[in-house]
XYZ file of C-alpha atoms in Angstrom:
422
model
C 0.024 -0.115 -0.083
C 1.032 3.326 -0.490
C -0.705 5.623 1.508
C 1.776 6.417 4.807
C -1.088 5.180 6.865
C -0.479 1.532 5.515
C 3.178 2.042 4.744
C 3.867 2.142 8.605
C 1.597 -1.055 9.225
C 3.817 -2.993 6.579
C 7.151 -1.686 8.063
C 6.376 -3.369 11.086
C 6.581 -6.830 9.589
C 10.079 -6.230 8.601
C 10.982 -5.541 12.340
C 11.704 -8.529 14.389
C 9.752 -8.375 17.556
C 11.342 -9.770 20.966
C 9.287 -12.421 22.189
C 10.455 -11.547 25.811
C 7.836 -8.620 25.143
C 5.022 -10.738 27.043
C 6.935 -11.143 29.981
C 7.603 -7.327 30.255
C 3.965 -6.355 29.570
C 2.849 -8.667 32.371
C 5.245 -7.069 35.036
C 3.694 -3.610 34.061
C 0.016 -4.661 34.017
C -1.155 -3.831 37.714
C -1.930 -6.537 40.055
C -0.709 -9.276 37.817
C 2.556 -11.679 39.048
C 5.153 -13.063 36.364
C 6.212 -16.829 37.461
C 8.374 -16.906 34.461
C 10.397 -13.719 35.603
C 10.671 -13.865 39.546
C 13.976 -11.877 39.418
C 11.998 -8.981 38.337
C 9.560 -9.036 41.181
C 10.758 -5.696 42.987
C 7.893 -3.941 40.524
C 4.969 -5.800 42.046
C 5.037 -4.306 45.287
C 5.764 -0.684 44.768
C 5.008 2.028 42.188
C 7.538 1.780 39.458
C 9.731 4.824 38.404
C 11.047 5.854 35.084
C 14.161 4.457 35.847
C 12.877 1.326 37.366
C 10.928 0.741 34.055
C 13.886 0.933 31.843
C 15.950 -1.038 34.456
C 13.638 -3.873 34.129
C 13.118 -3.770 30.445
C 16.761 -3.866 29.621
C 16.992 -7.062 31.911
C 14.063 -8.884 30.073
C 14.867 -7.291 26.078
C 18.488 -6.429 26.525
C 20.427 -3.141 26.052
C 20.464 -3.004 22.305
C 16.737 -3.865 21.605
C 14.989 -1.811 18.975
C 11.801 -1.297 21.615
C 13.911 1.642 23.170
C 13.855 3.695 19.743
C 16.358 5.521 18.209
C 18.614 7.921 20.349
C 16.480 10.836 19.097
C 13.495 9.079 19.746
C 14.257 8.053 23.239
C 12.382 11.165 25.088
C 9.524 10.895 23.340
C 9.439 6.818 24.536
C 10.349 8.277 28.019
C 7.359 10.723 28.008
C 4.894 7.914 26.986
C 6.392 5.753 29.426
C 6.045 7.968 32.409
C 2.673 9.567 31.264
C 0.742 6.216 30.792
C 2.603 4.048 33.748
C 3.134 6.966 36.740
C 0.744 10.261 35.822
C -2.329 7.771 35.807
C -4.415 11.379 34.937
C -8.106 11.090 34.887
C -8.122 12.648 31.314
C -5.351 10.018 30.313
C -7.560 7.864 27.880
C -8.929 11.201 25.999
C -5.180 11.867 25.462
C -4.095 8.674 24.575
C -6.838 8.185 22.189
C -6.239 11.441 20.166
C -2.593 11.119 19.970
C -2.853 7.628 18.298
C -5.885 8.884 15.683
C -3.508 9.095 12.644
C -0.580 6.620 13.500
C -0.080 2.977 14.245
C 2.524 3.529 17.275
C 2.910 6.495 19.876
C 6.899 7.126 18.841
C 8.007 5.922 15.597
C 6.632 3.630 12.674
C 7.421 0.574 14.403
C 6.897 -1.033 18.174
C 8.759 0.513 21.167
C 8.663 0.492 24.611
C 6.005 3.175 24.729
C 3.302 1.143 22.895
C 4.122 -1.606 25.763
C 3.541 0.717 28.654
C 0.515 2.143 27.296
C -0.905 -1.383 26.323
C 0.027 -2.610 29.562
C -2.069 0.590 31.469
C -5.094 0.017 29.185
C -5.557 -3.741 28.935
C -7.272 -4.046 32.600
C -9.425 -1.181 31.680
C -10.052 -2.659 28.165
C -11.447 -6.054 29.591
C -14.131 -3.837 31.277
C -15.232 -1.809 28.792
C -18.690 -1.846 27.245
C -19.886 -1.075 24.080
C -20.437 2.626 25.120
C -16.722 3.110 26.246
C -15.486 1.684 23.343
C -17.239 4.170 21.237
C -15.707 6.805 22.997
C -12.125 5.483 22.310
C -12.187 3.976 19.108
C -8.704 4.821 17.944
C -7.145 3.653 21.238
C -9.528 0.108 20.623
C -7.619 -0.381 17.016
C -4.405 0.352 18.893
C -5.178 -2.272 21.570
C -6.304 -4.871 18.949
C -3.248 -4.450 16.930
C -0.861 -5.315 19.537
C -2.991 -8.125 21.405
C -2.723 -9.832 18.095
C 1.223 -9.619 17.897
C 2.550 -13.000 17.778
C 4.722 -12.522 20.894
C 1.812 -11.290 22.899
C -0.992 -13.510 21.242
C 1.047 -16.870 21.932
C 1.374 -15.666 25.897
C -1.091 -17.823 27.732
C -0.558 -16.088 30.673
C -1.784 -12.831 28.963
C -4.803 -14.550 27.765
C -7.222 -12.992 30.544
C -6.296 -9.578 28.715
C -7.502 -10.654 25.126
C -10.508 -8.718 24.141
C -12.374 -9.482 21.158
C -12.529 -6.164 19.439
C -15.053 -5.744 16.481
C -14.644 -2.492 15.351
C -16.913 -2.678 12.532
C -19.569 -3.314 15.039
C -18.423 -0.195 16.980
C -18.445 1.966 14.311
C -22.212 0.517 13.019
C -23.240 1.421 16.557
C -22.042 4.941 16.513
C -23.601 5.729 12.980
C -26.719 4.141 14.010
C -27.534 5.350 17.775
C -30.629 2.849 17.700
C -28.368 -0.195 17.127
C -28.533 -2.001 20.779
C -27.594 -5.412 22.047
C -30.910 -7.786 21.086
C -31.994 -8.052 24.913
C -32.154 -4.195 25.071
C -34.636 -4.157 22.074
C -36.840 -7.036 23.319
C -36.971 -4.769 26.564
C -37.785 -1.788 24.664
C -40.390 -3.731 22.802
C -42.097 -4.819 25.748
C -42.202 -1.611 27.100
C -43.856 -0.312 24.040
C -46.534 -2.838 23.789
C -47.159 -2.536 27.607
C -47.752 0.943 26.998
C -49.816 0.520 23.851
C -51.950 -2.330 25.416
C -53.043 0.030 28.466
C -54.812 2.771 26.718
C -56.534 -0.038 24.814
C -58.132 -1.775 27.794
C -59.621 2.002 28.963
C -60.814 2.695 25.505
C -62.333 -0.628 25.038
C -64.697 0.260 27.689
C -65.645 3.880 26.483
C -66.821 2.593 22.780
C -69.310 0.010 24.649
C -70.736 3.182 26.294
C -70.814 5.460 23.182
C -72.635 2.723 21.243
C -75.141 2.349 23.504
C -75.723 6.116 23.682
C -75.506 6.138 19.828
C -78.112 3.530 19.656
C -80.129 4.985 21.577
C -79.840 8.495 19.407
C -80.028 6.443 16.181
C -83.533 4.992 17.612
C -84.760 8.628 17.968
C -83.094 10.278 15.345
C -80.035 9.998 13.126
C -77.962 13.203 12.781
C -75.726 13.292 9.818
C -73.000 15.559 11.204
C -72.896 13.184 14.107
C -71.865 10.168 11.896
C -69.461 12.410 10.325
C -67.836 13.424 13.317
C -67.807 9.535 14.570
C -66.254 8.537 11.121
C -63.361 11.071 11.493
C -62.557 9.969 14.765
C -62.357 6.561 14.019
C -59.957 7.675 10.853
C -57.829 9.318 13.182
C -56.042 6.640 15.360
C -53.805 5.118 12.820
C -50.853 7.511 12.993
C -48.164 4.965 12.570
C -47.739 6.236 8.916
C -45.430 9.356 10.665
C -42.210 7.306 10.744
C -42.603 7.281 6.816
C -42.373 11.194 7.325
C -38.548 10.618 7.935
C -38.041 9.283 4.689
C -39.213 12.377 2.973
C -35.937 14.570 2.815
C -34.681 11.319 0.446
C -36.957 12.714 -2.262
C -35.202 13.373 -5.165
C -31.750 12.154 -3.577
C -30.356 9.620 -5.784
C -27.702 7.167 -4.333
C -24.579 7.175 -5.920
C -23.326 3.585 -7.349
C -20.037 1.978 -5.761
C -17.907 2.602 -8.870
C -14.433 4.056 -9.569
C -15.950 7.101 -10.301
C -16.262 8.018 -6.862
C -12.660 8.283 -7.127
C -11.001 11.922 -7.843
C -8.062 10.746 -9.647
C -5.719 13.100 -11.396
C -2.737 13.910 -13.362
C -0.092 15.622 -11.220
C 3.963 16.813 -11.664
C 6.193 16.361 -8.776
C 7.529 19.509 -8.202
C 9.754 18.534 -5.176
C 10.187 15.231 -2.955
C 12.170 15.004 0.119
C 12.542 12.771 2.808
C 10.259 13.027 5.737
C 12.554 13.861 8.876
C 10.617 12.223 11.663
C 9.316 8.850 9.557
C 12.224 6.484 8.164
C 9.945 4.928 5.380
C 8.048 8.586 4.379
C 8.659 10.981 1.484
C 6.971 14.375 1.440
C 6.131 15.705 -1.828
C 5.057 19.169 -3.349
C 2.492 18.131 -6.350
C 1.313 20.352 -8.884
C -2.482 18.817 -9.721
C -3.812 22.039 -11.350
C -5.057 24.081 -8.314
C -3.849 27.149 -7.274
C -0.987 26.110 -5.263
C 0.407 22.298 -5.098
C -0.665 19.985 -2.832
C 1.499 18.413 -0.153
C 1.251 14.326 -0.330
C 3.448 12.199 2.073
C 3.757 8.912 0.787
C 5.362 5.366 2.335
C 7.420 5.258 -1.186
C 11.140 5.679 0.079
C 11.931 2.044 0.256
C 11.020 1.389 -3.198
C 11.137 4.526 -5.185
C 14.719 6.454 -5.426
C 14.713 9.919 -4.159
C 16.105 11.100 -7.646
C 12.982 9.423 -9.505
C 10.734 11.248 -7.559
C 11.730 14.586 -9.103
C 9.669 16.721 -11.774
C 7.810 13.600 -12.954
C 4.134 12.889 -13.698
C 1.888 10.666 -11.498
C -1.428 10.208 -10.921
C -2.998 11.329 -7.338
C -6.102 10.142 -5.408
C -6.940 13.805 -4.754
C -10.686 13.720 -2.795
C -9.171 11.447 0.510
C -9.515 13.253 3.789
C -6.575 14.887 4.732
C -4.487 12.923 7.470
C -1.506 14.056 9.615
C 1.648 11.558 9.403
C 4.236 12.567 12.027
C 3.450 16.260 12.184
C 3.095 16.434 8.765
C -0.253 17.046 7.003
C -1.363 14.883 3.726
C -3.561 16.022 1.305
C -3.962 13.216 -1.100
C -2.318 9.552 -2.199
C 0.086 8.882 -5.175
C -1.197 5.950 -7.000
C 1.132 3.089 -7.524
C 1.103 -0.676 -8.164
C 2.527 -3.430 -5.875
C 3.063 -6.936 -5.827
C 1.306 -9.364 -3.534
C 3.845 -9.180 -0.693
C 4.728 -5.699 -1.016
C 8.141 -6.198 -2.080
C 8.313 -4.195 -4.995
C 5.977 -0.820 -6.070
C 5.903 1.143 -9.381
C 4.327 4.491 -9.627
C 1.335 4.940 -12.191
C 2.654 6.825 -15.421
C 0.137 8.787 -17.035
C 0.662 8.919 -20.964
C 3.519 11.390 -21.866
C 1.213 13.891 -23.258
C -1.268 14.165 -20.375
C -2.184 17.886 -19.031
C -1.501 18.822 -15.452
C -4.786 18.279 -13.509
C -6.885 16.606 -16.134
C -9.180 13.621 -14.786
C -8.207 9.990 -15.074
C -11.295 8.280 -15.959
C -12.352 4.356 -16.810
C -14.744 4.611 -19.643
C -18.471 4.145 -18.673
C -17.660 5.164 -15.089
C -17.728 8.778 -15.522
C -20.018 10.105 -12.764
C -18.682 13.067 -10.780
C -16.419 12.289 -7.800
C -17.250 12.670 -4.364
C -16.296 15.993 -2.953
C -14.279 14.125 0.090
C -14.304 10.460 0.605
C -16.019 9.618 3.911
C -13.660 7.633 5.758
C -16.257 6.111 7.555
C -17.970 4.285 4.548
C -14.751 3.171 3.382
C -15.338 3.794 -0.266
C -11.655 3.334 -1.847
C -11.241 0.082 0.254
C -14.189 -1.540 -1.073
C -13.092 -0.842 -4.541
C -9.485 -1.665 -4.213
C -10.176 -5.528 -4.823
C -11.062 -4.450 -8.276
C -8.307 -1.963 -8.959
C -5.418 -4.049 -10.400
C -3.153 -4.011 -13.368
C -3.953 -6.152 -16.640
C -1.426 -8.619 -18.627
C -0.150 -5.289 -20.442
C 0.916 -3.614 -17.419
C -2.156 -1.105 -17.460
C -3.928 -0.283 -14.619
C -7.431 -0.929 -14.676
C -11.209 -1.133 -12.750
C -12.617 -4.439 -13.364
C -10.751 -4.674 -16.672
C -11.207 -1.066 -17.885
C -7.897 0.989 -18.446
C -7.239 4.017 -16.711
C -6.693 6.697 -19.548
C -6.395 10.514 -19.932
C -7.483 12.410 -23.021
C -3.865 11.600 -24.490
C -3.960 8.084 -23.868
C -4.027 4.889 -21.411
C -1.874 4.837 -18.082
C 0.788 2.303 -17.394
C 3.317 0.822 -14.886
C 6.988 -0.315 -15.788
C 6.758 -4.244 -15.391
C 3.747 -4.956 -12.737
C 1.328 -7.317 -14.130
C -1.880 -8.342 -12.306
C -1.187 -6.657 -9.429
C -3.022 -4.442 -6.958
C -3.599 -0.786 -7.182
C -3.372 1.366 -4.002
């Protein structure tokens, strides 16, 4: 995947993770003992200091472990260790959730002791969290779920009581539709509503019998047409369940957009400048002209695949209607599109035809509707379309077999065939 959001995740797979981290985590989690590492028991009976935490980490992980981060990152690692383990602020979860919103890890683009410390503090809380709390801390839930599935942690039986089945899709759906609740609660509500509806019916059942007797007597004397009209009107009023249909009224004239590649605003761009991200090993920061008043700043996870000199003054295609995301303090306003093989060991930029004009839209014939102004991240439009975005046998990027093209011809990649596009 080319976006830095995915690039950081991919870089994780290239870092060997020390299997001893499960022992380290267990020592940090409150009210948990560690039979596997009795030499480190001093942490059990007293609140750990920052120096003590690092001393224990060195004993378990070794002084040369990459989990300590790079020398220039050590202060940030210590900050989050202190913040999570020692400060215990009431607003800690809020701060952790907002910090991890646009990144995979807290300090670098790979695992550090800071992430282990945060996981240790959150673990006892996450076990007790209900749906309401998880809705509030979606980013933290995503981080927790990622860490608990790391192989050394998942294989540690002594941490199994802290494994939580976090289904983020269900959480998002619940946030999107506040009426979604567990079935038991829905049944209770239905029973209460039925009970309320049944009570007035019992009272109203007596009145019609009295009214019928009175009307029968009056009808025996004289029938009044106005009374009959009032009675018929009263009988027509009760069926008001049709009111919920009024909620659908705003949808009149609104046509749901089809889910296809036309939802994506893909345009031709020219890289004006490209430099290495100072705080991320795998990232470039590009300034790209896409025909707007000023160039767009875009962060891409391409550094491991494309040399810097090949990222200068070249035509590319850019996904322009992504919601801006911040990567390591640098905001990105789009995504440079490329093709990659299955194991992500080779990546090639998508080249528009040489005579393409900067700023023109890249289309697939038959899918030429107006794109979304901004892709809603919650609806995952791009993620749903991604399985149908591939290069064909001739290295031409396609959507469902239909080539990407500009006014001057089709786009292409150098060598990758039948590979995914992102």
